[in-house]
Structure formats: C-alpha cells, structure tokens
Coordinates of C-alpha atoms and ligand atoms in Angstrom, one line a residue:
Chain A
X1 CA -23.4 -3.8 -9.5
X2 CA -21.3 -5.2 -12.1
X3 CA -23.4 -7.6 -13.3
X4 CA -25.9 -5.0 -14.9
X5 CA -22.0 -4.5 -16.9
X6 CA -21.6 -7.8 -17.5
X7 CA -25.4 -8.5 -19.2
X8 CA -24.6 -5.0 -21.4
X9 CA -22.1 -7.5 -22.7
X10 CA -23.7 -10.2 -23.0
X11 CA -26.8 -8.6 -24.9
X12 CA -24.0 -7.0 -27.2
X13 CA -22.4 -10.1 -27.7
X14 CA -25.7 -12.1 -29.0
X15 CA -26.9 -9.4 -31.2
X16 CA -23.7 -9.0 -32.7
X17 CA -24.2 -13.2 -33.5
X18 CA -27.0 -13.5 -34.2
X19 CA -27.1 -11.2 -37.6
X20 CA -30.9 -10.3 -36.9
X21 CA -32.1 -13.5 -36.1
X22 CA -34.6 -14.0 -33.4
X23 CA -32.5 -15.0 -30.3
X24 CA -34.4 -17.4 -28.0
X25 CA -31.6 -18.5 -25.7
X26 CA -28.7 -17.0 -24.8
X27 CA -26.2 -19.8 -22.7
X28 CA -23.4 -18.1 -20.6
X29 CA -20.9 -19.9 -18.2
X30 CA -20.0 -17.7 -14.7
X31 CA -17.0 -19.1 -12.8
X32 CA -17.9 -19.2 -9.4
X33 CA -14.8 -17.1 -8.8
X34 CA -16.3 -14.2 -10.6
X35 CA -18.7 -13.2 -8.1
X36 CA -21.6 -13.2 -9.9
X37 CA -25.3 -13.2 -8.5
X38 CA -27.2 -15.4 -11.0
X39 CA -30.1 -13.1 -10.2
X40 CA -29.1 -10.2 -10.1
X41 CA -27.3 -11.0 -13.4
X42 CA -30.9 -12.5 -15.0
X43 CA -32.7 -9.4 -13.8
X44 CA -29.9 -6.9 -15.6
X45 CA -30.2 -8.7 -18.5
X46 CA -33.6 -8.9 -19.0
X47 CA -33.5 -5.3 -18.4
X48 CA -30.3 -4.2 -20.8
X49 CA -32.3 -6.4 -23.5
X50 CA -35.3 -4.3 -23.7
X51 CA -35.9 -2.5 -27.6
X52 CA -32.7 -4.9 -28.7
X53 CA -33.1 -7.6 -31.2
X54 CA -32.2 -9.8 -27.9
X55 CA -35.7 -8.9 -26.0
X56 CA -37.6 -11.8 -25.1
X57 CA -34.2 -14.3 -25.4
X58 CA -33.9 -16.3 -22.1
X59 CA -30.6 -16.3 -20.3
X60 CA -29.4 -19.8 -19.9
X61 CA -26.7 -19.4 -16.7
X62 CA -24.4 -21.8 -16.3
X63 CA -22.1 -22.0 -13.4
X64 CA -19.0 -23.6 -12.7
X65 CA -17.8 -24.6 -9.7
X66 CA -14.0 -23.5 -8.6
X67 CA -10.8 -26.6 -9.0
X68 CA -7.6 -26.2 -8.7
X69 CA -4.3 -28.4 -9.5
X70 CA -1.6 -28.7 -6.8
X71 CA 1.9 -27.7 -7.6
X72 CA 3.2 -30.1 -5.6
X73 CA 1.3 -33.4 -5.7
X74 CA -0.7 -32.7 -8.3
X75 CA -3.9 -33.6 -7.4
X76 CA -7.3 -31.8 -8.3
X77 CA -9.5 -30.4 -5.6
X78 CA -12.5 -28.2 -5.2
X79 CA -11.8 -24.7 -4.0
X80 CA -14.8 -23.5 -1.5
X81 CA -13.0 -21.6 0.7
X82 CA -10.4 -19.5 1.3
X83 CA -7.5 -20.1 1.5
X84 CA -7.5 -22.3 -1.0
X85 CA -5.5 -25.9 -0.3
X86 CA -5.1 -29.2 -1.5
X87 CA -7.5 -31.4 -0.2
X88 CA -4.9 -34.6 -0.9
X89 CA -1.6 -33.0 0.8
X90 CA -2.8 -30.2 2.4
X91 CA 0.1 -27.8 0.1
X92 CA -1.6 -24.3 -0.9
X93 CA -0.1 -24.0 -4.0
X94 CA -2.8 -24.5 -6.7
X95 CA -3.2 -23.6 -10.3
X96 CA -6.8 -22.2 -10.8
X97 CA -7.9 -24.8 -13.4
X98 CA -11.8 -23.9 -13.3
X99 CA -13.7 -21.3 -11.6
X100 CA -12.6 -18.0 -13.7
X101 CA -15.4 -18.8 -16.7
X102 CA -17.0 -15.6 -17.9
X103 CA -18.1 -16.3 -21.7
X104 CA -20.9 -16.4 -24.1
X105 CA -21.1 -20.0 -25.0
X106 CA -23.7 -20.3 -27.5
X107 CA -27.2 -18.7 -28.9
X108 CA -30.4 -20.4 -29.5
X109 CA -32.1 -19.0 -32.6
X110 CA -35.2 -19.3 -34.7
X111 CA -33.9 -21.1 -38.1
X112 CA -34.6 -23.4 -40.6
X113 CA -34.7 -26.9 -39.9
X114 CA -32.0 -28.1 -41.7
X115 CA -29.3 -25.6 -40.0
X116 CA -29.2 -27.8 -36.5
X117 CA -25.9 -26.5 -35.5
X118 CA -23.6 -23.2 -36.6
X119 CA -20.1 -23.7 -35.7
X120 CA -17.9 -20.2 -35.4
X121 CA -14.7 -19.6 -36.5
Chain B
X1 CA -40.8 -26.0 -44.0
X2 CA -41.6 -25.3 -40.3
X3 CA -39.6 -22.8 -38.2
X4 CA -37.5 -24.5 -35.7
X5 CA -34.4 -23.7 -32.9
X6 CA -31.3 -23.4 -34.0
X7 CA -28.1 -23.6 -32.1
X8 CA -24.7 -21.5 -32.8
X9 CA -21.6 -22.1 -31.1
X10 CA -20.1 -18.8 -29.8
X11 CA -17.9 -18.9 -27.5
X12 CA -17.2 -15.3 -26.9
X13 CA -15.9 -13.9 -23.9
X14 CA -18.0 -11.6 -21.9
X15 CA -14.8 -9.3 -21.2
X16 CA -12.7 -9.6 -24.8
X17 CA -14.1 -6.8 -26.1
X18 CA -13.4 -4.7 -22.9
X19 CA -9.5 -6.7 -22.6
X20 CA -9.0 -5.4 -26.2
X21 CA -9.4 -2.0 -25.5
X22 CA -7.4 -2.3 -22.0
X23 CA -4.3 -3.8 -24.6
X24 CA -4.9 -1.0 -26.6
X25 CA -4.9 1.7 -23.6
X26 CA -1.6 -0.1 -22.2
X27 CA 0.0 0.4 -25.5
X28 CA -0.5 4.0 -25.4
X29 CA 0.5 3.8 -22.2
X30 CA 4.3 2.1 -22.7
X31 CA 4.6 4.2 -25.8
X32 CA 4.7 7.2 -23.4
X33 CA 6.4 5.6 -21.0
X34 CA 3.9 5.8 -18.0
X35 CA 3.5 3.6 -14.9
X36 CA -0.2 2.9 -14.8
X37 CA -1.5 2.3 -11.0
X38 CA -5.1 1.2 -10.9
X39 CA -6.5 2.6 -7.8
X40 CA -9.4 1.2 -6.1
X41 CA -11.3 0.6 -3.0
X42 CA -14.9 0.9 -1.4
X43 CA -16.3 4.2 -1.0
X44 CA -14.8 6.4 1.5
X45 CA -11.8 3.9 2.3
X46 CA -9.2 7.3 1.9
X47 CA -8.1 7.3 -2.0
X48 CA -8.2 11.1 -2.5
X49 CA -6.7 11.6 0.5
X50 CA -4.1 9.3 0.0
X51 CA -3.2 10.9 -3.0
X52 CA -3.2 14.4 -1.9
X53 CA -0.3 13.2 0.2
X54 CA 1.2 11.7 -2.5
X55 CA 0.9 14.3 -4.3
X56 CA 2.4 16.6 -2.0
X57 CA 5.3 14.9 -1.7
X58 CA 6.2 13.6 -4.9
X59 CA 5.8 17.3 -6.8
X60 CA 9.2 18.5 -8.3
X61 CA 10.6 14.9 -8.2
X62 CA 8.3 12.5 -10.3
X63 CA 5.6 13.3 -12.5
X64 CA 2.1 12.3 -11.1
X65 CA -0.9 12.5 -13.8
X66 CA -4.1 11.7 -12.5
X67 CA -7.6 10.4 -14.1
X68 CA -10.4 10.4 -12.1
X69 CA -13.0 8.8 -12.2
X70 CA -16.4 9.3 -10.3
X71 CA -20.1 8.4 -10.9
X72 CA -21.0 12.1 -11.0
X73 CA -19.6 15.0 -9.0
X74 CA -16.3 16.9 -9.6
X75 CA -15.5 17.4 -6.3
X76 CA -12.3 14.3 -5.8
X77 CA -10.5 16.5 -8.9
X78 CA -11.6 19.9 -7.3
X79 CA -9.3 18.4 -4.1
X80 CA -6.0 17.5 -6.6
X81 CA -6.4 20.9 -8.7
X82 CA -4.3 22.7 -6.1
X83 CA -1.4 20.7 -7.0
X84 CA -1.6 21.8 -10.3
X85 CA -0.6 18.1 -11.4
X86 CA -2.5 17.4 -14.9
X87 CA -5.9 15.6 -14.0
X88 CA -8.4 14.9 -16.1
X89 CA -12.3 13.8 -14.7
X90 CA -13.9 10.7 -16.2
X91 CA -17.8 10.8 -15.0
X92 CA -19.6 7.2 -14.9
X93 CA -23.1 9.0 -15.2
X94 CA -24.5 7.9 -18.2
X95 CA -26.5 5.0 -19.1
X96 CA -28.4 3.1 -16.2
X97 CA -27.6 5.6 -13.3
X98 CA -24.0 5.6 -13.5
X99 CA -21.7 2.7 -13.8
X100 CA -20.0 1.4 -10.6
X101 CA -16.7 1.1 -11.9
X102 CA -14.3 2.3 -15.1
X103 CA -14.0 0.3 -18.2
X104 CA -11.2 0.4 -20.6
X105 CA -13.4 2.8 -23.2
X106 CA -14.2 5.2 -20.2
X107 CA -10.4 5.2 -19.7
X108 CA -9.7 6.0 -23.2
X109 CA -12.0 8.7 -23.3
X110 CA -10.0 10.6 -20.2
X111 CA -6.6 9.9 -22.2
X112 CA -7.1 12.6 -25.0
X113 CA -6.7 15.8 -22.6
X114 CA -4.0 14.0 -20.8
X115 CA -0.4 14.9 -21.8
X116 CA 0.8 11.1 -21.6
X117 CA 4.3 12.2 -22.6
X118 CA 4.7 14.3 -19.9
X119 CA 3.5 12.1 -16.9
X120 CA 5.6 9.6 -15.8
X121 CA 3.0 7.9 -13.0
X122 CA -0.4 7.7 -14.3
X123 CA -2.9 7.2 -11.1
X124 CA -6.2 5.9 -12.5
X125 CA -8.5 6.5 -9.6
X126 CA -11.3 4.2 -9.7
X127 CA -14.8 4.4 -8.5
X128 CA -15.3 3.6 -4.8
X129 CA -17.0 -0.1 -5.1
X130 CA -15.2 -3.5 -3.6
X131 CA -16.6 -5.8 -6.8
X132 CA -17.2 -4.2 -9.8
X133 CA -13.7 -2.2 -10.7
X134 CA -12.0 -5.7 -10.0
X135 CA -13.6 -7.2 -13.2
X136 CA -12.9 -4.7 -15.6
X137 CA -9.0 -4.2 -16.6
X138 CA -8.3 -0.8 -18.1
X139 CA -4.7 -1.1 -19.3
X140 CA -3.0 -0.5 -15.7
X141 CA 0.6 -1.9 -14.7
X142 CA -0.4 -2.9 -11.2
X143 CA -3.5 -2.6 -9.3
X144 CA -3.0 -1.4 -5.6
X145 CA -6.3 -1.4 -3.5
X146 CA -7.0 1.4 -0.4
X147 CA -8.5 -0.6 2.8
X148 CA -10.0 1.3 5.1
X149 CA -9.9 -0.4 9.0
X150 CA -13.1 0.5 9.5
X151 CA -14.5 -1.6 7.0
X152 CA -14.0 -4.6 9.7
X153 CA -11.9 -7.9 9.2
X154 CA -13.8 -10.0 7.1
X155 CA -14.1 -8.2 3.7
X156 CA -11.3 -10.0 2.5
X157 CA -13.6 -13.2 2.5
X158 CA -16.8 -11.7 1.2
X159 CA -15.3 -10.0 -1.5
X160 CA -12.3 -12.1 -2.6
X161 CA -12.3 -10.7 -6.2
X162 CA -10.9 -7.1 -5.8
X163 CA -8.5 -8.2 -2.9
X164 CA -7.3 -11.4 -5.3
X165 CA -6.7 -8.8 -8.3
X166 CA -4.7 -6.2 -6.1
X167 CA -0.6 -6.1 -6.2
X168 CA -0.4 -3.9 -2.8
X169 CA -3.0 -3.3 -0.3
X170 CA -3.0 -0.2 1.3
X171 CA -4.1 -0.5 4.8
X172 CA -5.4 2.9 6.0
X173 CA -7.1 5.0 8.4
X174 CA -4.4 3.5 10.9
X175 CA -4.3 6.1 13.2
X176 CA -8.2 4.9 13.9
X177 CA -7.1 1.8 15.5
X178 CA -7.0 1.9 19.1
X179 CA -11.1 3.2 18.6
X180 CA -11.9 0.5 16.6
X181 CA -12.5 -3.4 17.8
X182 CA -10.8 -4.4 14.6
X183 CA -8.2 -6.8 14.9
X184 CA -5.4 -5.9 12.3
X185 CA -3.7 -10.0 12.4
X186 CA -6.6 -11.5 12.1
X187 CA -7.5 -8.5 8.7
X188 CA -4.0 -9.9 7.8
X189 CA -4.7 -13.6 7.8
X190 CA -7.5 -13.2 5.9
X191 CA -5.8 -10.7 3.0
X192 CA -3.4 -13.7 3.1
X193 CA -5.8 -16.0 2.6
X194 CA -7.4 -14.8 -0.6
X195 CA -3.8 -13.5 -2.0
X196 CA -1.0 -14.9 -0.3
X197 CA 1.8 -13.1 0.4
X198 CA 0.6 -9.5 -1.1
X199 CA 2.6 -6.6 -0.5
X200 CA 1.0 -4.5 2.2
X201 CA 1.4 -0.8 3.6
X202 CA -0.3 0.5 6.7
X203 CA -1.1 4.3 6.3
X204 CA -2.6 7.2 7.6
X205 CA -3.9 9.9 5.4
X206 CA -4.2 11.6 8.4
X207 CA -1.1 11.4 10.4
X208 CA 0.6 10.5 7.3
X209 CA 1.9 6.8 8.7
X210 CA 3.1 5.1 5.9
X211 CA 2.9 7.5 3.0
X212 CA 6.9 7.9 2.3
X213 CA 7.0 3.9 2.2
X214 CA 4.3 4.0 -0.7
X215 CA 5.7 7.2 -2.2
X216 CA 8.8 5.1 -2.2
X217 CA 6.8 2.2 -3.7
X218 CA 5.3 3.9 -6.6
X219 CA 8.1 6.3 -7.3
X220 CA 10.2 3.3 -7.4
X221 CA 8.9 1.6 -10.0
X222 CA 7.9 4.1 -12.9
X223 CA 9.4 3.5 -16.3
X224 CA 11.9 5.3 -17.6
Ligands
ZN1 ZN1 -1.3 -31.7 -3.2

C-alpha cells in the first residue's frame, strides 16, 4: 500500500513547515495518474500522524483529473482511458500536461491574525 | 488578539525528498560505473528465478551484483548465494509491518557492503507488489518489470503505473500457456496501451525460453 508511504511523507513534510505550529489542514494535490485511493490515503495519514506535531490536522485531498496535449494537432483532451488519444484527431501522441500531481500544496495553521498568508521561498 | 488560521504556501513535493536521495544513489552508481536494473513485479511473477538463470549464464563474462530486497525473510538471497555473485539483503520490516516496496534510503543502506567498483550490472530486486515500487525511484538506469501469464490479461489496465514506468517487460512463465485461457495478443494490446511500443521478452524460467535474449539485453547495455 503505498499510500501509507506517501502520508509518511506528507506528515514529514508539514511538520518540517510548520516549525511547531499547530497544523489544522494539510492540502495535497494527487494526480489521478498516481494511483492513489483517497481513502486509503486519509486513513494512513491519520494513522502516520499519531504522537506528531501533525495529529489532529485534517488532510485536505485534492485531485486532479488527467489532460494531455496532442503532438500533432495540438489540442487538449481528457485522458480516462487507456490508451490514451486525442479526442479532436484521434492521434495518440500526447504530452501528459496534468494528471502526474503528487505535492504538498499548502498548511493551515493556528496564527496570529495579522499573518493571513506565508509565502515560501 | 484572538488566535485565528493561518495559511502557508508550500508547495513541496511528496516524492523530492525521496528523488534526492535516488540522484544521489545514481551518482554513486555512474561513479562506479554500474548499470542499475530496477526489478519489479507482483509477488510470485518469477524474479528470483529469472535471475538464477541469469546468473548462471552471465558468470565469468559480466559482473552481476545483486541487492535484494524483501519484506522479511532471507530466503530469495539464500537462492543467489550459490553463485557466489556479491548480494547484499535489504529487509522492508520495520515500521508499520514492512513497507511494500524500496525507497531510495533503503537502497542506500544495501550499498555499503556492496563492492560497487567491482560490479558492472547492479540488479535491484524489488519487493513483489504491482503499485507501490513504481512510485518510488531508487537511482536505477532502467526499470524492467517480470509479468507472470498467470496474472490474466487485464493487469495492464488496472494497474497502469508500474507497467507505464517499465523500459522492458518481461513476459514469463511462457511455457504455462497452452494450460492457461490467457490470451497473449490481447495481454499485448493492452501493455501497448498503457506504454506503447515497450520492449518486450517472453521467457520461461523454467524451460529457459527467452533468457539468452534478455541476458543479451542487459549484458548489452552495461557501462563501461
Ligand atoms: Zn490531435
């Protein structure tokens, strides 16, 4: 079960960014290429965040549907089965241009009022 | 002044920390000059036995390293030790009942009682599972994945994500075919279908069908 993996990440990732700060909400995008089973993945987590600084945060799971850009008309289409193909020309050449998401977008934290927003980096 | 929610941009992927170490294996890796072959399949599906025969019939020309990895038990490496080939067991077992796959850190652990400079093929073999190996890169040149014929013709379709990843598909257990109501063009559209145009090999650890075309394959390709 990779997603009991995945969440062992996840967890990692929040605590590391959230510098001891109470974590409330933790909001991750998942590809729909990646495979991932939202609830299995919820479970995991809520499980791998026991006795961290993380327990108690809610994972916020945000999934993205699969596109792709054809090479040769260049169209976008949604990619729901296999194989893949162009849903204007019918060519099954496309460039994966959504779908592959596996990241940590932001953390919900108890704060001050006057810190709305932290921008990284 | 009240307590309230506040939000901070991450944007941190799940996987960079795990990528970072499979860089860092890979360097190690070209700096001996080893071809890395992530090996993977579901349980069962003929690995070890794939690689006894390769094994067998690569000794004296290239040199085959081999780490192992397996949730628990011993017994894949106690198989390889008669080839006296340096191996090196990497055991999954700690944590929450043994992880269903190696990482790049699990890798790195194997690669200290490995001598590196004196392998020229490095076979990782990964833990039997058709999802989990798939996400995690641990430094490998190519990844070839072992398909058993008994596992039906659909797999390719359910579990897209390993068979997507994989550079060759080894298709085994052929000498099982005329028993089994499995329907090897149909298996083929549907590899095709998820990964178009990957190289394939139909083997038989067992009658050893195939297994000088992929000793040809993997000998073929080590760095020098
Ligand atoms: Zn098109």
């Amino acid at each position: 079960m990779h997603e009991l993996a995945i969440a062992g990440h996840v967890v990692d990732i929040a605590a590391r960014h959230a510098e001891g700060r109470k974590v409330t909400k933790v909001y991750l995008k998942v590809g729909h290429l990646r495979q991932v089973v939202p609830s299995a993945l919820t479970f995991s987590f809520d499980l791998v965040a026991q006795g961290t600084t993380i327990e108690g945060a809610t994972l916020i799971l945000e999934e993205v549907p699969a596109t792709g850009r054809c090479r040769e008309c260049g169209a976008e289409s949604a990619l729901k089965t296999f194989p893949f193909q162009c849903e204007a020309c019918g060519a099954s050449s496309l460039e994966i241009t959504q779908g592959e998401e596996l990241y940590v977008e932001s953390l919900e934290m108890e704060g001050q009022e006057d810190e709305k927003l932290i921008a990284e980096g | 002044m009240h307590r309230t929610a506040v939000k901070k941009v991450v944007l941190e992927g799940v996987l960079d920390a795990n990528d970072a170490l499979a860089q860092a294996n890979r360097q190690a890796f070209d700096h001996a000059g080893n071809f890395v072959v992530n090996m993977m399949s579901s349980p069962g599906a003929g690995k070890t036995a794939l690689l006894e025969h390769t094994l067998d019939r690569t000794l004296g020309k290239v040199r085959i390293g081999v780490l192992e990895g397996d949730v628990q038990t011993t017994l894949d490496a106690d198989r390889l030790a008669r080839f006296h080939a340096p191996i090196v067991q990497v055991n999954t077992g700690a944590g929450f009942g043994g992880e269903c796959h190696l990482d790049a850190n699990m890798v790195r652990s194997g690669l200290a009682e490995l001598p590196l400079h004196d392998i020229d093929v490095l076979v990782i073999e990964n833990v039997g599972n058709l999802v989990c190996p798939a996400e995690f890169k641990v430094g490998e040149d190519v990844r070839v994945m072992v398909y058993a014929i008994t596992e039906g013709e659909e797999k390719p379709l359910k579990y897209p994500l390993m068979f997507r990843s994989a550079d060759l598909v080894l298709v085994n257990k052929m000498d099982l075919l005329p028993h089994l109501h499995f329907d090897l063009e149909k298996f083929l559209r549907n590899l095709d279908a998820v990964n178009p145009g990957v190289e394939r090999i139909l083997t038989s650890a067992a009658t050893g069908r195939g297994v000088d075309e992929w000793c040809s394959w993997l000998t073929g390709r080590h760095k020098d």
